[in-house]
Amino acid sequence: MIIVMKAGVSPEQLAQVTKRVESLGLKPHVIEGTERTVVAVVGAEQDATVSGMETLPGVAKVLPILAPYKVASREVQPEQTVITAGPLVIGGGRVGVIAGPCSVESREQILASARAVKAAGAAGLRGGAFKPRTSPYSFQGLKEEGLRLLAEAREETGQAVVTEVVAPEDVPLVARYADVLQIGARNMQNYRLLEAVGRCDKAVLLKRGPAATVDEMLLAAEYILDGGNRQVMLCERGIRTFESHTRFTLPLATVPWLQARTHLPVVIDPSHGTGHANLVPSMAAAAVAAGADGLIIEVHPDPANAASDGAQTLDFTVFEQTMDTCRRVAQAVGRRMA
Ligand code: PEP
Ligand code: MN
């Protein structure tokens, strides 16, 4: 349920409400909006608790939360969440761009990528250090050495580092180096991993599982939010369908659908979403036109020789052209590239 507090509620009244919620074995999430403060109550609540809450001082009204996801819902927080990590801003009418190689391969490769994508306007630098590969024989990433190289690149360019964490026990290590923790598509429903990033103070980019519904993605986000981490962005990276002309099928209707139901910003990954570099520029522009809050794009100095995902990776020149197009599209739809 949502407990809507009266305007000008005192901290004592708020504390009384959260204490009462806890005494019922439920969990309160206080959300301070620009117009009102609400307490989202999660847990297996009974109807009887609702009437009890309405009588507490400072309470304006008590409403049920209709969506299966609670803290992620627009019902609980009408204003969009804006995520800021260093210079990277995702949400609030700004389109934040995260770009870089699929995997960190070497010092030269990540530094050259960071410089090029920053010059083209990407405030976020991506690069996998821990790679979740379909085959155990494929390149698994440079691990901590990769994290160190990403941090070195950030030192020079000032970009926010976005990198994947694949196991709960690695969260403290990756969080020491990264500004944004990426949860990969294969791990969207790894609930212990979601809980671990929920306890951490870094923003999270949650990718949609290729066979997950959007409701399942929102419930996965709910695990992170329920852990106390409110800095969550959702990433549509394509789903598996009967189609084979693209690596995955990239449904852009997800953008306005999600934005109507959740306050969490929505990022599009046209690289994994298509699997083909020649399709990425159009789908990046289409994502911006659809109102995406951010883009994550794979870029490499030499895509043909990339250690992973070369076929869907842009070179520096095409990335720069893509950014120019996206900037013009953003302007046309009343948004701004961050
Ligand atoms: C990646 O971003 O390189 C990646 C592995 O993505 P996904 O989890 O979407 O497959
Ligand atoms: Mn990749």
Short mmCIF file of C-alpha atoms and ligand atoms in Angstrom, two decimals:
data_model
loop_
_atom_site.label_atom_id
_atom_site.label_comp_id
_atom_site.label_asym_id
_atom_site.label_seq_id
_atom_site.Cartn_x
_atom_site.Cartn_y
_atom_site.Cartn_z
CA MET A 1 0.00 0.00 0.00
CA ILE A 2 0.97 3.67 -0.31
CA ILE A 3 0.60 5.93 2.70
CA VAL A 4 0.31 9.49 1.39
CA MET A 5 1.42 11.98 4.03
CA LYS A 6 -0.13 15.41 4.49
CA ALA A 7 1.76 18.46 3.23
CA GLY A 8 4.11 19.73 5.94
CA VAL A 9 4.24 16.39 7.78
CA SER A 10 6.74 16.51 10.66
CA PRO A 11 9.72 14.14 10.90
CA GLU A 12 8.22 12.76 14.14
CA GLN A 13 4.92 11.94 12.44
CA LEU A 14 6.80 10.25 9.59
CA ALA A 15 8.86 8.25 12.08
CA GLN A 16 5.69 7.16 13.87
CA VAL A 17 4.27 5.86 10.61
CA THR A 18 7.43 3.96 9.60
CA LYS A 19 7.65 2.47 13.11
CA ARG A 20 4.05 1.28 12.95
CA VAL A 21 4.72 -0.27 9.52
CA GLU A 22 7.76 -2.12 10.86
CA SER A 23 5.86 -3.31 13.93
CA LEU A 24 3.45 -5.05 11.55
CA GLY A 25 6.33 -6.99 10.00
CA LEU A 26 6.19 -4.83 6.84
CA LYS A 27 8.89 -2.69 5.24
CA PRO A 28 8.50 1.09 4.73
CA HIS A 29 10.20 2.91 1.83
CA VAL A 30 9.98 6.65 2.31
CA ILE A 31 9.82 8.53 -0.99
CA GLU A 32 10.14 12.30 -0.79
CA GLY A 33 8.63 13.70 -3.97
CA THR A 34 8.53 17.34 -4.98
CA GLU A 35 4.85 17.61 -4.05
CA ARG A 36 4.32 15.00 -1.37
CA THR A 37 6.00 12.44 0.80
CA VAL A 38 4.73 8.91 0.56
CA VAL A 39 5.57 5.73 2.39
CA ALA A 40 5.46 2.69 0.16
CA VAL A 41 4.70 -0.33 2.31
CA VAL A 42 5.87 -3.68 1.02
CA GLY A 43 5.28 -7.12 2.42
CA ALA A 44 2.28 -9.39 2.85
CA GLU A 45 -0.11 -6.81 4.23
CA GLN A 46 -3.59 -7.51 5.61
CA ASP A 47 -6.64 -5.37 4.82
CA ALA A 48 -7.02 -4.55 8.51
CA THR A 49 -3.67 -2.72 8.57
CA VAL A 50 -4.95 -0.14 6.07
CA SER A 51 -7.68 1.23 8.30
CA GLY A 52 -5.25 1.39 11.25
CA MET A 53 -2.82 3.51 9.26
CA GLU A 54 -5.38 6.08 8.20
CA THR A 55 -5.85 7.27 11.77
CA LEU A 56 -2.18 8.12 12.40
CA PRO A 57 -1.29 11.84 12.64
CA GLY A 58 0.17 13.30 9.43
CA VAL A 59 -1.44 10.68 7.17
CA ALA A 60 -3.58 12.07 4.31
CA LYS A 61 -4.74 8.79 2.77
CA VAL A 62 -3.87 5.15 2.27
CA LEU A 63 -4.08 3.55 -1.17
CA PRO A 64 -3.37 0.08 -2.50
CA ILE A 65 -0.48 -0.27 -4.98
CA LEU A 66 -2.05 -2.02 -7.94
CA ALA A 67 1.12 -2.98 -9.85
CA PRO A 68 2.96 -6.18 -8.82
CA TYR A 69 6.15 -4.11 -8.54
CA LYS A 70 5.86 -1.53 -5.78
CA VAL A 71 8.79 0.85 -5.27
CA ALA A 72 9.47 0.88 -9.03
CA SER A 73 5.92 1.96 -9.77
CA ARG A 74 4.83 5.43 -10.94
CA GLU A 75 1.93 5.10 -8.49
CA VAL A 76 4.45 5.42 -5.67
CA GLN A 77 6.73 8.02 -7.26
CA PRO A 78 5.22 10.12 -10.06
CA GLU A 79 8.47 12.05 -10.75
CA GLN A 80 11.06 10.30 -12.89
CA THR A 81 14.25 9.14 -11.18
CA VAL A 82 17.26 10.96 -12.60
CA ILE A 83 20.55 9.10 -12.31
CA THR A 84 23.75 11.03 -12.05
CA ALA A 85 27.15 9.33 -11.99
CA GLY A 86 29.96 11.85 -12.48
CA PRO A 87 29.19 13.63 -15.77
CA LEU A 88 26.67 10.97 -16.84
CA VAL A 89 23.02 12.00 -16.46
CA ILE A 90 20.25 9.57 -17.37
CA GLY A 91 16.67 10.82 -17.21
CA GLY A 92 14.98 14.16 -16.69
CA GLY A 93 14.83 15.03 -20.40
CA ARG A 94 18.53 14.31 -20.91
CA VAL A 95 19.74 11.38 -23.00
CA GLY A 96 22.89 9.98 -21.40
CA VAL A 97 25.28 8.02 -23.60
CA ILE A 98 27.49 5.16 -22.46
CA ALA A 99 29.91 3.85 -25.08
CA GLY A 100 33.02 1.73 -25.32
CA PRO A 101 34.12 -1.80 -26.14
CA CYS A 102 32.26 -4.95 -25.22
CA SER A 103 35.35 -6.12 -23.28
CA VAL A 104 38.37 -4.32 -21.90
CA GLU A 105 41.27 -5.91 -23.80
CA SER A 106 44.34 -3.75 -23.21
CA ARG A 107 45.47 -0.39 -21.89
CA GLU A 108 45.81 1.06 -25.40
CA GLN A 109 42.41 -0.25 -26.48
CA ILE A 110 40.45 1.14 -23.54
CA LEU A 111 42.28 4.48 -23.44
CA ALA A 112 41.82 5.05 -27.18
CA SER A 113 38.13 4.10 -26.87
CA ALA A 114 37.58 6.36 -23.87
CA ARG A 115 39.14 9.35 -25.63
CA ALA A 116 37.22 8.80 -28.86
CA VAL A 117 33.79 8.22 -27.34
CA LYS A 118 34.24 11.14 -24.98
CA ALA A 119 35.18 13.43 -27.87
CA ALA A 120 31.99 12.32 -29.64
CA GLY A 121 29.92 13.15 -26.54
CA ALA A 122 29.64 9.99 -24.42
CA ALA A 123 29.78 10.83 -20.71
CA GLY A 124 29.83 7.14 -19.78
CA LEU A 125 32.55 4.62 -20.66
CA ARG A 126 31.56 0.98 -20.93
CA GLY A 127 33.85 -2.03 -20.97
CA GLY A 128 33.43 -5.53 -19.58
CA ALA A 129 36.12 -6.78 -17.20
CA PHE A 130 34.11 -9.79 -16.03
CA LYS A 131 32.45 -11.25 -19.10
CA PRO A 132 29.51 -13.67 -18.96
CA ARG A 133 30.22 -15.67 -22.12
CA THR A 134 27.94 -18.27 -23.64
CA SER A 135 30.92 -20.59 -24.13
CA PRO A 136 33.40 -21.29 -21.32
CA TYR A 137 36.15 -21.29 -23.98
CA SER A 138 35.49 -17.70 -25.08
CA PHE A 139 37.47 -14.75 -23.66
CA GLN A 140 36.29 -14.27 -20.07
CA GLY A 141 37.64 -10.75 -19.51
CA LEU A 142 40.71 -9.27 -17.80
CA LYS A 143 38.89 -9.24 -14.44
CA GLU A 144 40.53 -6.95 -11.85
CA GLU A 145 43.21 -5.83 -14.30
CA GLY A 146 40.36 -4.70 -16.58
CA LEU A 147 38.80 -2.75 -13.71
CA ARG A 148 42.14 -1.04 -13.08
CA LEU A 149 42.40 -0.04 -16.73
CA LEU A 150 38.85 1.39 -16.67
CA ALA A 151 39.76 3.43 -13.58
CA GLU A 152 42.87 4.69 -15.36
CA ALA A 153 40.75 5.77 -18.32
CA ARG A 154 38.36 7.59 -15.98
CA GLU A 155 41.33 9.33 -14.38
CA GLU A 156 42.16 10.82 -17.77
CA THR A 157 38.73 11.51 -19.28
CA GLY A 158 36.56 12.01 -16.20
CA GLN A 159 33.86 9.70 -17.65
CA ALA A 160 31.65 7.50 -15.52
CA VAL A 161 32.74 3.86 -15.72
CA VAL A 162 30.00 1.32 -16.44
CA THR A 163 31.02 -2.31 -16.07
CA GLU A 164 29.37 -5.64 -15.43
CA VAL A 165 29.37 -7.61 -12.21
CA VAL A 166 28.53 -11.29 -12.62
CA ALA A 167 28.63 -12.70 -9.09
CA PRO A 168 27.42 -11.47 -5.67
CA GLU A 169 30.86 -12.01 -4.13
CA ASP A 170 32.44 -9.69 -6.74
CA VAL A 171 30.16 -6.73 -5.95
CA PRO A 172 32.50 -5.05 -3.39
CA LEU A 173 35.47 -5.38 -5.78
CA VAL A 174 33.65 -4.06 -8.87
CA ALA A 175 32.00 -1.28 -6.84
CA ARG A 176 35.46 -0.06 -5.78
CA TYR A 177 36.29 0.75 -9.41
CA ALA A 178 32.96 1.33 -11.17
CA ASP A 179 30.50 4.23 -11.12
CA VAL A 180 27.64 2.15 -12.52
CA LEU A 181 27.27 -1.61 -12.00
CA GLN A 182 25.84 -3.45 -14.97
CA ILE A 183 23.69 -6.52 -14.38
CA GLY A 184 23.86 -8.51 -17.59
CA ALA A 185 20.90 -10.00 -19.40
CA ARG A 186 21.87 -13.52 -18.33
CA ASN A 187 21.77 -12.45 -14.69
CA MET A 188 18.55 -10.43 -14.66
CA GLN A 189 16.92 -13.01 -12.43
CA ASN A 190 19.98 -13.85 -10.33
CA TYR A 191 18.23 -12.74 -7.17
CA ARG A 192 21.25 -13.02 -4.83
CA LEU A 193 23.18 -10.77 -7.23
CA LEU A 194 20.29 -8.28 -7.35
CA GLU A 195 20.19 -8.22 -3.54
CA ALA A 196 23.94 -7.65 -3.40
CA VAL A 197 23.82 -4.61 -5.70
CA GLY A 198 20.74 -3.44 -3.79
CA ARG A 199 22.95 -3.07 -0.72
CA CYS A 200 25.56 -1.06 -2.56
CA ASP A 201 25.78 2.71 -3.12
CA LYS A 202 26.54 2.64 -6.85
CA ALA A 203 24.01 3.17 -9.63
CA VAL A 204 22.85 0.00 -11.40
CA LEU A 205 22.11 -0.64 -15.08
CA LEU A 206 19.77 -3.64 -15.16
CA LYS A 207 19.57 -5.37 -18.53
CA ARG A 208 16.47 -7.21 -19.61
CA GLY A 209 16.82 -10.98 -19.87
CA PRO A 210 16.35 -12.12 -23.50
CA ALA A 211 13.37 -14.27 -22.44
CA ALA A 212 12.02 -12.05 -19.66
CA THR A 213 8.80 -10.06 -19.80
CA VAL A 214 8.90 -6.38 -18.87
CA ASP A 215 6.95 -7.17 -15.69
CA GLU A 216 9.69 -9.63 -14.75
CA MET A 217 12.30 -6.93 -15.42
CA LEU A 218 10.41 -4.53 -13.15
CA LEU A 219 10.22 -7.17 -10.42
CA ALA A 220 13.97 -7.75 -10.81
CA ALA A 221 14.48 -3.99 -10.36
CA GLU A 222 12.26 -4.21 -7.29
CA TYR A 223 14.81 -6.53 -5.63
CA ILE A 224 17.46 -3.82 -6.00
CA LEU A 225 15.14 -1.03 -4.84
CA ASP A 226 13.92 -3.08 -1.89
CA GLY A 227 17.55 -3.48 -0.80
CA GLY A 228 17.74 0.31 -0.45
CA ASN A 229 19.45 1.24 -3.72
CA ARG A 230 17.20 3.66 -5.62
CA GLN A 231 19.69 4.40 -8.43
CA VAL A 232 18.41 1.88 -10.94
CA MET A 233 18.10 2.25 -14.71
CA LEU A 234 16.44 -0.33 -16.92
CA CYS A 235 18.03 -1.45 -20.16
CA GLU A 236 16.19 -2.94 -23.12
CA ARG A 237 18.79 -4.94 -25.05
CA GLY A 238 16.56 -7.10 -27.21
CA ILE A 239 14.70 -10.33 -26.70
CA ARG A 240 14.77 -13.74 -28.32
CA THR A 241 12.05 -14.32 -30.90
CA PHE A 242 11.57 -16.56 -33.95
CA GLU A 243 13.34 -13.89 -36.05
CA SER A 244 16.91 -14.59 -37.13
CA HIS A 245 17.78 -11.55 -39.26
CA THR A 246 19.00 -9.82 -36.11
CA ARG A 247 20.83 -11.34 -33.12
CA PHE A 248 17.92 -10.35 -30.87
CA THR A 249 14.69 -8.45 -31.56
CA LEU A 250 14.79 -4.90 -30.20
CA PRO A 251 11.30 -3.78 -29.13
CA LEU A 252 11.32 0.01 -28.88
CA ALA A 253 7.72 0.17 -27.68
CA THR A 254 9.25 -0.92 -24.37
CA VAL A 255 10.44 2.66 -23.88
CA PRO A 256 7.08 4.47 -23.64
CA TRP A 257 5.45 1.40 -22.06
CA LEU A 258 7.93 1.36 -19.21
CA GLN A 259 7.99 5.13 -18.84
CA ALA A 260 4.23 5.12 -18.27
CA ARG A 261 4.53 2.57 -15.47
CA THR A 262 7.82 3.23 -13.75
CA HIS A 263 9.82 6.28 -12.70
CA LEU A 264 13.08 4.43 -13.46
CA PRO A 265 14.87 5.72 -16.57
CA VAL A 266 15.08 3.51 -19.65
CA VAL A 267 18.28 2.91 -21.63
CA ILE A 268 18.44 1.23 -25.04
CA ASP A 269 21.26 -1.04 -26.19
CA PRO A 270 21.09 -1.11 -30.00
CA SER A 271 24.33 -3.13 -30.20
CA HIS A 272 23.12 -6.34 -28.52
CA GLY A 273 19.60 -5.50 -29.70
CA THR A 274 20.56 -5.94 -33.36
CA GLY A 275 23.90 -7.79 -33.41
CA HIS A 276 24.91 -5.97 -36.60
CA ALA A 277 26.98 -2.78 -36.66
CA ASN A 278 25.21 -1.51 -39.80
CA LEU A 279 21.85 -1.54 -37.97
CA VAL A 280 23.07 0.22 -34.83
CA PRO A 281 23.01 3.88 -36.01
CA SER A 282 19.35 3.72 -37.14
CA MET A 283 18.20 1.94 -34.01
CA ALA A 284 20.11 4.38 -31.78
CA ALA A 285 18.35 7.28 -33.51
CA ALA A 286 15.00 5.47 -33.29
CA ALA A 287 15.53 4.88 -29.56
CA VAL A 288 16.10 8.60 -29.02
CA ALA A 289 12.99 9.36 -31.08
CA ALA A 290 11.03 6.91 -28.91
CA GLY A 291 12.05 8.88 -25.82
CA ALA A 292 14.84 6.70 -24.39
CA ASP A 293 16.64 8.25 -21.42
CA GLY A 294 19.96 6.76 -22.42
CA LEU A 295 21.92 4.69 -24.92
CA ILE A 296 24.62 2.09 -24.40
CA ILE A 297 26.62 1.40 -27.54
CA GLU A 298 29.60 -0.85 -28.27
CA VAL A 299 32.53 1.00 -29.86
CA HIS A 300 36.07 -0.32 -30.52
CA PRO A 301 39.19 1.04 -32.28
CA ASP A 302 39.24 -2.03 -34.54
CA PRO A 303 35.89 -3.88 -34.42
CA ALA A 304 37.04 -6.60 -36.83
CA ASN A 305 39.62 -7.71 -34.28
CA ALA A 306 37.58 -7.21 -31.10
CA ALA A 307 37.81 -10.01 -28.51
CA SER A 308 34.00 -10.07 -28.22
CA ASP A 309 30.94 -8.80 -30.11
CA GLY A 310 32.94 -7.28 -32.99
CA ALA A 311 30.10 -7.77 -35.51
CA GLN A 312 27.82 -5.38 -33.62
CA THR A 313 30.53 -2.87 -32.67
CA LEU A 314 30.96 0.59 -34.23
CA ASP A 315 34.29 2.13 -35.12
CA PHE A 316 35.07 5.67 -33.96
CA THR A 317 33.95 7.37 -37.18
CA VAL A 318 30.57 5.69 -37.34
CA PHE A 319 30.02 6.32 -33.62
CA GLU A 320 30.68 10.02 -34.11
CA GLN A 321 28.22 10.16 -37.02
CA THR A 322 25.65 8.26 -34.96
CA MET A 323 26.01 10.77 -32.14
CA ASP A 324 25.49 13.66 -34.56
CA THR A 325 22.29 12.09 -35.86
CA CYS A 326 21.04 11.28 -32.36
CA ARG A 327 21.68 14.85 -31.23
CA ARG A 328 19.50 16.16 -34.04
CA VAL A 329 16.76 13.64 -33.31
CA ALA A 330 16.91 14.51 -29.61
CA GLN A 331 16.45 18.16 -30.41
CA ALA A 332 13.49 17.36 -32.67
CA VAL A 333 11.72 15.48 -29.87
CA GLY A 334 12.47 18.09 -27.21
CA ARG A 335 15.27 16.25 -25.43
CA ARG A 336 18.95 16.91 -24.99
CA MET A 337 21.93 14.59 -25.31
CA ALA A 338 23.66 14.73 -21.90
C1 PEP B 1 27.45 -6.60 -22.73
O1 PEP B 1 26.95 -5.51 -22.43
O2 PEP B 1 28.54 -6.74 -23.31
C2 PEP B 1 26.63 -7.82 -22.48
C3 PEP B 1 27.18 -8.99 -22.20
O3 PEP B 1 25.32 -7.56 -22.59
P1 PEP B 1 24.04 -8.49 -22.35
O4 PEP B 1 24.09 -8.85 -20.90
O5 PEP B 1 22.90 -7.58 -22.71
O6 PEP B 1 24.16 -9.67 -23.27
MN MN B 2 28.85 -7.21 -25.67
#
